[in-house]
Amino acid sequence: MPVTDETNREEAAAAGADTPAGGHEGEASQQAPAGETEVEILRDELRRANERVEQLQREAAEFRDRFLRSRAEFENYRRRMEGELAMARESGMDSMVLPVLAVYDDLERALDAASAAGLEGPFVTNMRAVRDSLVRQLDSLGITPLGRKGELFDPERHEALAAVPAGPGVGDGVIVQVHAAGFAKGERLIRPAKVIVAKEGA
């Protein structure tokens, strides 16, 4: 049968209809790998982001530990410095008080000598008033005398100059004479009392 123009057009149309279908299938087959690549990229970025977050969390924990240690060290340093400053202030007060205690000792010795000699009068009365005023001033600073006759000897607060035999009415370790009173501020000893102590077998 002779080929006509109409027959050629039909064959061309049929061929054209087949070609686009085949072309779309190729494009689809090429798009699938591209989509999978994008997913992999997103997964990789998410993994790196998670790793970065974990790293930042570790660094934050380390910084927090360092901060807490530094703060604890600073608090220890501050307390230590406060203690040292308090000790320095107390030592400074001791150095100022010791000369005053020497005056107290002189007044006590003078009053003891006057009492032993049976002396009385305005001079002795005034001297006793000065001694009592000095004791009140020391007490206002929290400084109190220690080491009195009849007390038990305490090696932490008393200094034994000598020991005498214990006798009737005088037990072992009892202070029988005070040469110089001691002084303390609270529990802190400023000066030990210088005493003579009764001791059995002395």
Rosetta silent file (secondary structure, phi, psi, omega in degrees, C-alpha in Angstrom):
SEQUENCE: MPVTDETNREEAAAAGADTPAGGHEGEASQQAPAGETEVEILRDELRRANERVEQLQREAAEFRDRFLRSRAEFENYRRRMEGELAMARESGMDSMVLPVLAVYDDLERALDAASAAGLEGPFVTNMRAVRDSLVRQLDSLGITPLGRKGELFDPERHEALAAVPAGPGVGDGVIVQVHAAGFAKGERLIRPAKVIVAKEGA
SCORE:     score description
SCORE:     0.000 S_00000001
   1 L     0.000  135.433 -176.750    0.000    0.000    0.000 S_00000001
   2 L   -69.312  140.646  179.993    1.407    3.371   -0.936 S_00000001
   3 L   -80.877  125.116 -179.954    2.614    5.572    1.974 S_00000001
   4 L  -105.602  169.540  178.176    0.644    8.763    2.156 S_00000001
   5 H   -63.541  -34.628 -179.508    1.284   11.948    4.026 S_00000001
   6 H   -66.227  -39.364  178.798   -1.496   11.111    6.396 S_00000001
   7 H   -63.723  -42.062  178.651    0.105    7.767    7.206 S_00000001
   8 H   -62.588  -38.428  179.787    3.432    9.488    7.936 S_00000001
   9 H   -66.314  -38.455  178.956    1.752   11.967   10.210 S_00000001
  10 H   -64.760  -42.955  179.400    0.102    9.204   12.213 S_00000001
  11 H   -65.499  -38.202  179.393    3.376    7.348   12.633 S_00000001
  12 H   -66.493  -39.054  179.215    5.139   10.555   13.664 S_00000001
  13 H   -65.031  -40.307  178.873    2.406   11.321   16.195 S_00000001
  14 H   -63.925  -41.149  178.853    2.691    7.810   17.633 S_00000001
  15 H   -66.067  -39.595  179.145    6.447    8.144   17.928 S_00000001
  16 H   -66.097  -35.301  179.916    6.098   11.554   19.535 S_00000001
  17 H   -66.866  -34.524  179.804    3.628   10.220   22.050 S_00000001
  18 H   -73.286  -34.776 -173.462    6.092    7.506   23.116 S_00000001
  19 H   -64.528  -48.856 -179.792    9.081    9.806   23.462 S_00000001
  20 H   -59.042  -38.901 -179.499    7.829   12.147   26.265 S_00000001
  21 H   -60.171  -45.975  178.500    6.760    9.178   28.366 S_00000001
  22 H   -63.498  -38.238  179.779   10.209    7.690   28.123 S_00000001
  23 H   -63.849  -42.077  179.385   11.791   11.080   28.887 S_00000001
  24 H   -64.979  -37.768  178.209    9.773   11.555   32.126 S_00000001
  25 H   -62.710  -37.941  178.576   10.781    8.135   33.366 S_00000001
  26 H   -65.405  -41.187  179.971   14.449    9.100   32.917 S_00000001
  27 H   -65.245  -40.320  179.813   13.978   12.321   34.829 S_00000001
  28 H   -62.683  -41.734 -179.466   12.231   10.506   37.685 S_00000001
  29 H   -67.712  -25.673  177.779   15.017    7.962   37.860 S_00000001
  30 H   -83.020  -28.254 -178.656   17.551   10.822   38.070 S_00000001
  31 H   -74.353  -31.186 -177.723   15.580   12.787   40.754 S_00000001
  32 H   -59.061  -49.752  178.022   15.427    9.897   43.244 S_00000001
  33 H   -63.052  -32.620  179.446   19.178    9.842   43.962 S_00000001
  34 H   -65.013  -41.112  178.149   19.185   13.659   44.341 S_00000001
  35 H   -64.555  -41.265  178.463   16.489   13.483   47.046 S_00000001
  36 H   -65.036  -35.161  178.341   18.382   10.827   48.943 S_00000001
  37 H   -64.436  -42.238  178.765   21.522   12.989   48.835 S_00000001
  38 H   -62.401  -40.316  178.519   19.679   15.935   50.401 S_00000001
  39 H   -62.634  -43.345  179.132   18.430   13.704   53.244 S_00000001
  40 H   -63.266  -40.126  178.527   21.958   12.457   53.876 S_00000001
  41 H   -61.973  -44.587  179.375   23.242   16.045   53.946 S_00000001
  42 H   -63.626  -40.380  177.985   20.559   17.023   56.456 S_00000001
  43 H   -63.312  -40.636 -179.796   21.354   13.994   58.616 S_00000001
  44 H   -65.719  -42.373  178.423   25.045   14.846   58.566 S_00000001
  45 H   -64.260  -40.146  178.420   24.358   18.471   59.530 S_00000001
  46 H   -64.264  -40.473  178.472   22.082   17.317   62.362 S_00000001
  47 H   -62.735  -44.928  179.194   24.758   14.929   63.620 S_00000001
  48 H   -64.732  -37.702  178.516   27.367   17.682   63.600 S_00000001
  49 H   -63.812  -42.488  178.253   24.962   20.032   65.371 S_00000001
  50 H   -63.167  -40.793  178.401   24.332   17.412   68.091 S_00000001
  51 H   -63.201  -40.380  179.026   28.063   16.870   68.514 S_00000001
  52 H   -64.999  -41.031  178.230   28.579   20.611   68.854 S_00000001
  53 H   -62.215  -43.808  178.771   25.815   20.836   71.474 S_00000001
  54 H   -62.544  -40.560  178.691   27.408   17.998   73.446 S_00000001
  55 H   -62.648  -44.762  179.263   30.800   19.708   73.243 S_00000001
  56 H   -63.541  -37.702  177.701   29.318   22.995   74.474 S_00000001
  57 H   -64.240  -41.189  177.879   27.589   21.183   77.321 S_00000001
  58 H   -63.684  -43.649  179.707   30.890   19.583   78.369 S_00000001
  59 H   -63.913  -39.612  178.408   32.661   22.941   78.218 S_00000001
  60 H   -63.096  -40.976  178.369   29.887   24.571   80.246 S_00000001
  61 H   -63.888  -40.278  178.709   30.196   21.832   82.895 S_00000001
  62 H   -65.430  -43.416  178.397   33.971   22.340   83.043 S_00000001
  63 H   -62.557  -39.051  179.317   33.584   26.120   83.377 S_00000001
  64 H   -64.848  -43.209  178.219   31.020   25.606   86.149 S_00000001
  65 H   -61.826  -43.828  178.901   33.369   23.261   88.040 S_00000001
  66 H   -62.429  -40.770 -179.916   36.223   25.749   87.684 S_00000001
  67 H   -63.154  -44.608 -179.402   33.989   28.557   88.895 S_00000001
  68 H   -64.935  -40.893  178.168   32.854   26.582   91.942 S_00000001
  69 H   -64.773  -42.547 -179.884   36.427   25.614   92.801 S_00000001
  70 H   -63.728  -40.349  179.695   37.615   29.209   92.385 S_00000001
  71 H   -66.122  -40.737  177.984   34.794   30.492   94.568 S_00000001
  72 H   -63.856  -42.214  178.288   35.566   27.920   97.267 S_00000001
  73 H   -63.080  -39.925  179.506   39.270   28.826   97.161 S_00000001
  74 H   -65.549  -40.656  179.413   38.402   32.522   97.420 S_00000001
  75 H   -63.813  -41.411  177.503   36.120   31.888  100.414 S_00000001
  76 H   -62.745  -42.679  178.999   38.885   29.930  102.141 S_00000001
  77 H   -63.058  -43.014 -178.780   41.345   32.717  101.389 S_00000001
  78 H   -63.303  -44.731  179.312   38.926   35.363  102.681 S_00000001
  79 H   -64.628  -39.336  179.403   38.301   33.468  105.915 S_00000001
  80 H   -63.840  -42.013  179.759   42.024   32.876  106.384 S_00000001
  81 H   -66.028  -39.241  178.083   42.780   36.573  105.839 S_00000001
  82 H   -62.804  -41.645  177.727   40.027   37.585  108.262 S_00000001
  83 H   -63.777  -42.300  179.759   41.496   35.248  110.869 S_00000001
  84 H   -66.456  -38.712  178.066   45.004   36.587  110.312 S_00000001
  85 H   -65.547  -39.610  178.620   43.762   40.180  110.509 S_00000001
  86 H   -63.801  -41.750  178.222   41.908   39.410  113.729 S_00000001
  87 H   -63.881  -39.741  178.811   45.053   37.845  115.170 S_00000001
  88 H   -64.034  -40.636  178.035   47.074   40.875  114.082 S_00000001
  89 H   -64.302  -42.548  179.313   44.579   43.199  115.765 S_00000001
  90 H   -64.369  -41.127  178.742   44.669   41.122  118.938 S_00000001
  91 H   -63.842  -39.460  176.880   48.464   41.083  118.905 S_00000001
  92 H   -63.361  -39.410  177.768   48.475   44.838  118.442 S_00000001
  93 H   -65.118  -40.777  179.357   46.111   45.215  121.385 S_00000001
  94 H   -59.349  -43.929 -178.244   48.349   42.967  123.503 S_00000001
  95 H   -63.527  -29.742  178.061   51.376   45.115  122.737 S_00000001
  96 H   -81.909  -29.979 -175.641   49.454   48.202  123.882 S_00000001
  97 H   -80.654  -32.480 -175.620   47.984   46.551  126.973 S_00000001
  98 H   -54.519  -44.040  176.129   51.185   45.041  128.370 S_00000001
  99 H   -61.189  -34.370  177.950   52.602   48.407  129.557 S_00000001
 100 H   -66.513  -37.947  178.500   49.277   49.089  131.285 S_00000001
 101 H   -66.195  -31.478  176.392   49.527   45.721  133.036 S_00000001
 102 H   -64.435  -37.638  176.026   52.963   46.712  134.270 S_00000001
 103 H   -64.539  -41.833  177.065   51.348   49.760  135.923 S_00000001
 104 H   -58.457  -43.785  179.495   48.758   47.453  137.482 S_00000001
 105 H   -59.910  -43.695 -179.904   51.598   45.296  138.877 S_00000001
 106 H   -62.184  -42.703  179.013   53.268   48.346  140.429 S_00000001
 107 H   -63.953  -41.640  179.452   50.019   49.443  142.071 S_00000001
 108 H   -63.304  -43.811 -179.776   49.403   45.942  143.441 S_00000001
 109 H   -64.870  -40.242  179.085   52.903   45.707  144.903 S_00000001
 110 H   -64.659  -41.784  179.189   52.580   49.150  146.470 S_00000001
 111 H   -67.334  -38.146  177.279   49.204   48.274  148.017 S_00000001
 112 H   -63.727  -41.903  179.585   50.562   44.944  149.307 S_00000001
 113 H   -65.069  -40.094  178.915   53.519   46.749  150.881 S_00000001
 114 H   -65.787  -39.674  179.124   51.201   49.326  152.487 S_00000001
 115 H   -66.112  -41.541  179.555   48.973   46.583  153.820 S_00000001
 116 H   -64.728  -32.089 -179.851   51.955   44.666  155.237 S_00000001
 117 L   -87.079   -3.455 -179.952   53.176   47.851  156.930 S_00000001
 118 L    71.973   26.311 -178.729   49.709   48.634  158.285 S_00000001
 119 L   -88.199  140.133  173.328   49.579   51.911  156.411 S_00000001
 120 L  -143.835  170.166 -179.854   46.299   53.623  155.578 S_00000001
 121 L   140.333  179.570 -177.233   45.318   57.116  154.667 S_00000001
 122 H   -58.939  -37.654 -177.710   44.320   59.265  151.691 S_00000001
 123 H   -64.362  -46.981  179.818   47.360   58.293  149.662 S_00000001
 124 H   -65.653  -39.893  179.303   46.704   54.556  149.990 S_00000001
 125 H   -62.177  -44.842  179.271   42.989   55.103  149.402 S_00000001
 126 H   -65.501  -38.171  179.209   43.655   57.078  146.211 S_00000001
 127 H   -64.985  -39.380  177.589   46.142   54.480  145.015 S_00000001
 128 H   -65.741  -37.848  178.857   43.535   51.747  145.548 S_00000001
 129 H   -64.940  -38.387  177.690   40.977   53.820  143.618 S_00000001
 130 H   -65.264  -42.463  178.646   43.409   54.159  140.706 S_00000001
 131 H   -60.996  -45.052 -179.304   43.987   50.402  140.721 S_00000001
 132 H   -65.526  -38.482  177.906   40.246   49.693  140.736 S_00000001
 133 H   -64.292  -39.379  178.339   39.647   52.200  137.923 S_00000001
 134 H   -63.501  -40.685  178.557   42.338   50.526  135.852 S_00000001
 135 H   -63.368  -39.732  178.715   40.700   47.128  136.389 S_00000001
 136 H   -65.496  -39.426  178.984   37.348   48.558  135.230 S_00000001
 137 H   -64.800  -40.701  177.145   38.939   50.011  132.104 S_00000001
 138 H   -64.807  -39.920  179.985   40.524   46.654  131.289 S_00000001
 139 H   -63.896  -34.428  178.358   37.205   44.918  131.895 S_00000001
 140 H   -65.462  -22.065  176.206   35.509   47.266  129.424 S_00000001
 141 L   -91.481    2.822 -179.043   37.948   45.893  126.817 S_00000001
 142 L    83.183   14.169 -178.559   37.025   42.329  127.761 S_00000001
 143 E  -102.883  122.771 -176.611   40.326   41.827  129.626 S_00000001
 144 E  -124.067  147.036  177.873   40.005   40.149  133.018 S_00000001
 145 E   -75.199  155.288  176.629   42.587   39.215  135.668 S_00000001
 146 E  -146.561  160.262 -178.795   43.276   35.583  136.536 S_00000001
 147 L    89.694   79.453  179.368   45.362   33.669  139.030 S_00000001
 148 L  -114.884  154.903  178.057   44.106   34.262  142.577 S_00000001
 149 L   -59.772  131.586 -178.925   45.219   32.790  145.851 S_00000001
 150 L    98.695  -14.294  176.998   43.305   29.581  146.572 S_00000001
 151 L   -76.085  158.058  173.772   42.700   28.683  142.894 S_00000001
 152 E   -77.660  142.302 -179.715   43.925   25.411  141.451 S_00000001
 153 L   -68.747  131.746  177.341   47.050   25.683  139.332 S_00000001
 154 L  -123.418  109.809 -177.138   46.387   25.561  135.576 S_00000001
 155 L   -61.662  -18.642  177.739   49.549   25.193  133.471 S_00000001
 156 L   -78.353  -18.939 -174.274   47.709   26.713  130.521 S_00000001
 157 L  -128.380  -10.106 -178.051   47.028   29.946  132.426 S_00000001
 158 E  -125.659  150.251  174.857   49.525   30.042  135.276 S_00000001
 159 E  -117.204  116.566 -177.743   53.312   30.072  135.505 S_00000001
 160 E   -81.689  118.577  176.540   54.716   28.392  138.616 S_00000001
 161 E   -83.960  -30.313 -179.695   57.690   30.288  140.001 S_00000001
 162 E  -162.592  165.678  176.561   58.163   27.876  142.874 S_00000001
 163 E  -126.177  139.872  178.014   56.509   25.057  144.773 S_00000001
 164 E  -121.494  155.369 -179.130   56.055   24.786  148.532 S_00000001
 165 E   -61.405  137.375  174.691   55.003   21.739  150.558 S_00000001
 166 L   -72.666  145.197 -178.052   51.270   21.232  150.824 S_00000001
 167 E  -139.094 -168.443  179.613   50.026   21.341  154.395 S_00000001
 168 L   -58.845  126.666  178.967   46.857   21.358  156.470 S_00000001
 169 L    81.055   -3.136  179.027   44.146   23.307  154.668 S_00000001
 170 E  -126.394  105.503 -176.510   46.283   23.697  151.556 S_00000001
 171 L   -78.168  168.596  179.218   45.736   20.971  149.001 S_00000001
 172 L   -66.544  132.926  177.775   48.081   19.795  146.309 S_00000001
 173 L    83.478   10.283  179.867   48.171   22.126  143.296 S_00000001
 174 E   -91.169  139.552  176.804   46.592   25.100  145.066 S_00000001
 175 E   -74.328  124.202 -178.928   47.999   28.592  144.474 S_00000001
 176 E  -105.362  -18.155  179.092   49.328   29.919  147.784 S_00000001
 177 E  -155.186  141.910  179.548   50.828   33.194  146.567 S_00000001
 178 E  -114.430  117.812  177.740   50.472   35.412  143.484 S_00000001
 179 E   -85.041  -35.852  178.021   53.513   37.382  142.389 S_00000001
 180 E  -152.755  126.795 -179.543   51.857   38.885  139.314 S_00000001
 181 L   -66.603  147.958  173.509   48.275   38.490  138.162 S_00000001
 182 E   -93.567  167.149  179.534   47.611   37.058  134.752 S_00000001
 183 E  -140.542  146.773  179.669   45.198   38.499  132.215 S_00000001
 184 E  -141.950  152.729  173.094   43.051   37.025  129.479 S_00000001
 185 E  -116.331  100.784 -173.095   40.648   38.265  126.843 S_00000001
 186 L    66.627 -126.457  178.159   37.960   35.636  126.610 S_00000001
 187 L   -90.267   -5.404 -177.104   39.710   32.339  126.012 S_00000001
 188 E   -90.831  124.658 -179.165   42.875   34.002  124.714 S_00000001
 189 E   -81.908  127.385  176.037   45.657   34.354  127.242 S_00000001
 190 E   -91.983  -44.034  179.956   47.442   37.710  127.228 S_00000001
 191 E  -152.063  130.562  178.194   49.782   37.041  130.119 S_00000001
 192 L   -73.948  152.389  175.943   50.013   34.046  132.494 S_00000001
 193 E   -77.927  138.682  178.346   49.800   34.597  136.209 S_00000001
 194 E   -98.265  116.205 -168.828   53.101   34.122  138.079 S_00000001
 195 E  -135.836  167.047  168.967   52.352   32.086  141.185 S_00000001
 196 E  -114.216  134.556 -170.011   53.708   29.847  143.906 S_00000001
 197 E  -118.238  142.354  174.452   51.973   26.500  144.188 S_00000001
 198 E   -80.772  136.454 -177.448   51.537   24.014  147.021 S_00000001
 199 E  -144.008  131.487  178.072   52.763   20.567  146.077 S_00000001
 200 L   -66.840  133.214  179.216   52.855   17.347  148.015 S_00000001
 201 L    81.552    5.782 -179.705   56.381   16.144  148.554 S_00000001
 202 L   -72.586    0.000    0.000   57.927   19.490  147.583 S_00000001
